[in-house]
Tab-separated table of C-alpha atoms in Angstrom:
chain	number	residue	atom	x	y	z
W	1	ASN	CA	4.119	18.708	13.856
W	2	ALA	CA	3.435	16.480	10.933
W	3	GLY	CA	1.964	18.595	8.757
W	4	VAL	CA	0.019	16.756	6.078
W	5	THR	CA	-0.075	12.710	6.470
W	6	GLN	CA	-1.423	10.381	3.682
W	7	THR	CA	-1.949	6.374	4.360
W	8	PRO	CA	-1.105	4.481	2.531
W	9	LYS	CA	1.982	5.383	0.112
W	10	PHE	CA	1.447	2.918	-2.211
W	11	ARG	CA	-1.540	0.392	-3.100
W	12	VAL	CA	-1.828	-1.766	-5.896
W	13	LEU	CA	-5.564	-2.302	-6.782
W	14	LYS	CA	-7.374	-4.647	-9.575
W	15	THR	CA	-10.135	-3.318	-11.795
W	16	GLY	CA	-13.541	-3.012	-9.613
W	17	GLN	CA	-12.222	-3.246	-6.377
W	18	SER	CA	-12.744	-0.426	-3.864
W	19	MET	CA	-10.382	1.408	-1.822
W	20	THR	CA	-9.721	4.566	0.590
W	21	LEU	CA	-7.101	7.117	0.948
W	22	LEU	CA	-6.716	8.686	4.446
W	23	CYS	CA	-5.337	12.293	4.679
W	24	ALA	CA	-4.911	13.809	7.663
W	25	GLN	CA	-3.716	17.484	8.850
W	26	ASP	CA	-2.529	18.760	12.191
W	27	MET	CA	-2.586	22.399	11.382
W	28	ASN	CA	-6.354	23.108	12.214
W	29	HIS	CA	-6.756	24.097	8.531
W	30	GLU	CA	-10.498	24.735	7.097
W	31	TYR	CA	-9.782	23.704	3.865
W	32	MET	CA	-8.682	20.534	2.329
W	33	TYR	CA	-8.087	19.326	-1.435
W	34	TRP	CA	-7.574	15.964	-3.061
W	35	TYR	CA	-5.955	16.346	-6.427
W	36	ARG	CA	-4.365	13.878	-9.177
W	37	GLN	CA	-1.321	14.158	-10.768
W	38	ASP	CA	-0.632	12.224	-14.214
W	39	PRO	CA	2.365	12.942	-16.157
W	40	GLY	CA	2.362	16.119	-18.927
W	41	MET	CA	-1.134	16.916	-16.988
W	42	GLY	CA	0.046	18.800	-14.199
W	43	LEU	CA	-2.289	18.450	-10.607
W	44	ARG	CA	-6.090	18.313	-11.165
W	45	LEU	CA	-8.730	19.053	-8.335
W	46	ILE	CA	-10.801	15.988	-7.821
W	47	HIS	CA	-12.979	17.135	-4.074
W	48	TYR	CA	-12.572	19.585	-2.168
W	49	SER	CA	-13.973	20.380	1.461
W	50	VAL	CA	-14.132	24.156	2.728
W	51	GLY	CA	-15.435	23.055	6.572
W	52	GLU	CA	-16.066	20.230	8.181
W	53	GLY	CA	-19.037	18.221	6.850
W	54	THR	CA	-18.707	19.841	3.616
W	55	THR	CA	-17.431	18.705	0.505
W	56	ALA	CA	-17.790	20.202	-3.038
W	57	LYS	CA	-16.658	18.500	-6.904
W	58	GLY	CA	-13.531	19.700	-8.167
W	59	GLU	CA	-12.470	19.525	-11.936
W	60	VAL	CA	-12.055	15.690	-12.206
W	61	PRO	CA	-14.780	14.278	-9.500
W	62	ASP	CA	-16.261	11.173	-11.582
W	63	GLY	CA	-15.227	8.088	-10.150
W	64	TYR	CA	-14.647	9.098	-6.689
W	65	ASN	CA	-16.421	10.034	-3.153
W	66	VAL	CA	-15.281	12.009	-0.366
W	67	SER	CA	-15.777	12.736	3.093
W	68	ARG	CA	-15.110	15.175	5.700
W	69	LEU	CA	-16.549	13.733	8.806
W	70	LYS	CA	-13.711	15.636	11.279
W	71	LYS	CA	-12.128	18.634	10.519
W	72	GLN	CA	-8.816	16.887	10.468
W	73	ASN	CA	-9.570	14.393	8.233
W	74	PHE	CA	-10.738	14.160	4.353
W	75	LEU	CA	-10.951	10.695	2.818
W	76	LEU	CA	-10.839	9.743	-0.687
W	77	GLY	CA	-13.292	6.444	-1.823
W	78	LEU	CA	-13.132	4.669	-5.226
W	79	GLU	CA	-15.780	2.444	-5.438
W	80	SER	CA	-15.052	0.095	-7.932
W	81	ALA	CA	-11.271	1.413	-9.341
W	82	ALA	CA	-10.375	1.792	-13.002
W	83	PRO	CA	-7.182	1.583	-14.852
W	84	SER	CA	-7.591	5.135	-15.520
W	85	GLN	CA	-7.398	5.897	-12.151
W	86	THR	CA	-3.732	4.908	-11.731
W	87	SER	CA	-2.362	8.003	-10.892
W	88	VAL	CA	-0.249	10.075	-7.617
W	89	TYR	CA	-2.727	11.298	-5.398
W	90	PHE	CA	-2.162	14.290	-3.343
W	91	CYS	CA	-4.005	15.798	-0.556
W	92	ALA	CA	-3.235	19.314	0.483
W	93	SER	CA	-4.662	21.980	3.315
W	94	SER	CA	-4.986	25.325	3.652
W	95	LEU	CA	-6.053	27.875	6.465
W	96	ALA	CA	-8.571	29.340	4.071
W	97	GLY	CA	-9.531	29.353	0.496
W	98	GLY	CA	-8.299	30.867	-2.114
W	99	ARG	CA	-4.850	32.952	-2.519
W	100	ASN	CA	-3.834	31.089	1.177
W	101	GLU	CA	-1.158	28.453	0.529
W	102	GLN	CA	-2.067	24.801	0.091
W	103	PHE	CA	-0.018	22.407	1.912
W	104	PHE	CA	0.454	19.274	0.461
W	105	GLY	CA	1.003	15.464	1.999
W	106	PRO	CA	3.551	13.322	0.698
W	107	GLY	CA	1.615	11.137	-2.114
W	108	THR	CA	-0.245	8.109	-2.563
W	109	ARG	CA	0.911	6.184	-5.723
W	110	LEU	CA	-2.121	3.698	-6.632
W	111	THR	CA	-1.547	1.316	-10.109
W	112	VAL	CA	-5.013	-0.345	-10.996
W	113	LEU	CA	-4.187	-3.230	-13.050
C	1	GLN	CA	-10.541	30.053	-20.296
C	2	GLN	CA	-9.954	28.922	-17.056
C	3	GLN	CA	-6.465	26.909	-18.674
C	4	VAL	CA	-2.986	28.056	-17.919
C	5	LYS	CA	-0.593	27.236	-20.406
C	6	GLN	CA	2.889	26.223	-18.960
C	7	SER	CA	6.401	25.768	-20.874
C	8	PRO	CA	8.586	24.193	-21.357
C	9	GLN	CA	7.433	20.820	-20.620
C	10	SER	CA	11.480	20.201	-19.527
C	11	LEU	CA	14.545	22.555	-19.265
C	12	ILE	CA	18.006	21.863	-18.900
C	13	VAL	CA	20.485	24.409	-17.540
C	14	GLN	CA	23.823	24.711	-16.489
C	15	LYS	CA	24.774	25.431	-13.217
C	16	GLY	CA	25.126	29.183	-12.608
C	17	GLY	CA	22.789	29.722	-15.531
C	18	ILE	CA	19.448	31.491	-15.208
C	19	SER	CA	16.347	29.136	-15.741
C	20	ILE	CA	12.916	30.572	-17.257
C	21	ILE	CA	9.628	29.236	-16.987
C	22	ASN	CA	6.718	30.741	-18.742
C	23	CYS	CA	3.131	30.677	-17.854
C	24	ALA	CA	-0.247	32.144	-20.039
C	25	TYR	CA	-3.702	32.456	-19.216
C	26	GLU	CA	-6.774	33.820	-20.688
C	27	ASN	CA	-9.225	34.928	-17.884
C	28	THR	CA	-8.588	38.364	-16.960
C	29	ALA	CA	-10.576	37.521	-13.347
C	30	PHE	CA	-7.344	35.562	-12.293
C	31	ASP	CA	-5.971	37.759	-9.441
C	32	TYR	CA	-3.104	35.692	-7.471
C	33	PHE	CA	-0.233	33.447	-9.318
C	34	PRO	CA	1.551	31.275	-7.569
C	35	TRP	CA	4.571	28.734	-8.004
C	36	TYR	CA	4.984	25.928	-6.324
C	37	GLN	CA	8.125	23.611	-6.674
C	38	GLN	CA	7.967	19.830	-6.052
C	39	PHE	CA	11.362	17.544	-5.763
C	40	PRO	CA	10.764	13.832	-6.760
C	41	GLY	CA	8.826	11.865	-4.209
C	42	LYS	CA	7.459	15.091	-2.122
C	43	GLY	CA	4.401	16.789	-2.848
C	44	PRO	CA	4.347	20.365	-4.051
C	45	ALA	CA	5.760	23.265	-2.112
C	46	LEU	CA	4.667	27.087	-2.440
C	47	LEU	CA	7.749	28.952	-3.555
C	48	ILE	CA	7.019	32.366	-4.405
C	49	ALA	CA	3.334	34.278	-5.765
C	50	ILE	CA	2.552	37.461	-7.027
C	51	ARG	CA	-0.534	39.731	-7.707
C	52	PRO	CA	-1.229	41.337	-10.964
C	53	ASP	CA	-1.245	44.724	-9.524
C	54	VAL	CA	2.943	44.280	-9.286
C	55	SER	CA	5.067	43.430	-12.282
C	56	GLU	CA	7.943	41.956	-10.471
C	57	LYS	CA	8.266	40.056	-7.156
C	58	LYS	CA	11.774	38.900	-6.056
C	59	GLU	CA	12.825	36.358	-3.441
C	60	GLY	CA	16.383	35.312	-3.235
C	61	ARG	CA	17.218	34.103	-6.251
C	62	PHE	CA	13.942	33.580	-7.406
C	63	THR	CA	11.899	36.186	-9.587
C	64	ILE	CA	8.705	36.070	-10.474
C	65	SER	CA	7.657	38.660	-13.690
C	66	PHE	CA	4.275	39.532	-14.533
C	67	ASN	CA	2.738	41.150	-18.066
C	68	LYS	CA	-0.581	41.790	-17.305
C	69	SER	CA	-1.125	42.910	-20.834
C	70	ALA	CA	-0.103	40.183	-22.292
C	71	LYS	CA	-1.291	37.697	-19.896
C	72	GLN	CA	1.729	35.982	-18.973
C	73	PHE	CA	3.899	35.566	-16.026
C	74	SER	CA	7.449	33.877	-15.640
C	75	LEU	CA	9.641	32.320	-12.555
C	76	HIS	CA	13.210	33.282	-13.350
C	77	ILE	CA	15.818	31.435	-10.990
C	78	MET	CA	19.077	33.308	-11.041
C	79	ASP	CA	22.313	31.219	-10.443
C	80	SER	CA	21.030	27.942	-10.906
C	81	GLN	CA	22.169	25.420	-8.597
C	82	PRO	CA	21.868	21.304	-8.786
C	83	GLY	CA	19.698	21.386	-5.759
C	84	ASP	CA	16.904	23.703	-7.934
C	85	SER	CA	16.649	20.734	-9.881
C	86	ALA	CA	12.705	19.935	-9.519
C	87	THR	CA	9.517	19.853	-11.250
C	88	TYR	CA	7.721	23.391	-11.321
C	89	PHE	CA	4.218	24.238	-11.477
C	90	CYS	CA	2.530	28.186	-12.061
C	91	ALA	CA	-1.433	28.421	-11.106
C	92	ALA	CA	-3.899	30.615	-11.191
C	93	TYR	CA	-6.692	31.761	-8.855
C	94	HIS	CA	-10.135	33.342	-9.229
C	95	SER	CA	-12.391	33.850	-6.334
C	96	ASN	CA	-15.258	31.939	-8.592
C	97	TYR	CA	-12.993	28.618	-8.750
C	98	GLN	CA	-9.996	26.828	-6.939
C	99	LEU	CA	-6.180	26.789	-7.853
C	100	ILE	CA	-6.088	26.282	-11.836
C	101	TRP	CA	-2.273	24.582	-12.302
C	102	GLY	CA	-0.365	24.772	-15.305
C	103	ALA	CA	1.259	21.337	-16.532
C	104	GLY	CA	4.473	21.467	-14.564
C	105	THR	CA	8.338	21.958	-15.760
C	106	LYS	CA	10.562	19.618	-15.028
C	107	LEU	CA	13.985	21.477	-14.724
C	108	ILE	CA	17.393	19.498	-14.590
C	109	ILE	CA	20.392	21.896	-13.450
C	110	LYS	CA	23.503	20.143	-14.515
C	111	PRO	CA	26.821	20.167	-12.756
């Protein structure tokens, strides 16, 4: 039981490049989330999904796109990376929404030059 | 309205002491308040949570105190240990939103 895994762990991009972050969970959770974590700003929700095939915008969705084609996977895409997207990205999942515990992956450290 | 304000930003406590982290909110519709603990290089993990109909919840050395009238809640770590050194996040939930997170407190326990 791996829980929530994220690929890759580290990545350096140049401005304008694109990339996809992959999140996978093996707990059969319905809800999945993408957060970014920046110093002094806590966790900010980028996008989330309440089930396979559904996605919704969070607090800071601009510059990101997501897809949830399979229940166990949640992809975060950056179409044209900007230095402001330098951050640590965390994926999380929960059995259901709201008051259910969120289980986090180990994070992806992304640097955009 | 949707913010959760967390203080202090960082905290240094001697081993065996009490660590106290405070959070405040404005939206009275929030009805679930979890605390998450994050070790360096790891994702956050749920530590303890409380609902507003309870004034205090204790799990081992960790206690949440909740003051509904003041719209404040706090995490107390008794007999703090070096292994408690981590970043702690408070959060609040309302059914119209997802979890709203505080900015985090970096706790260092000095041996």
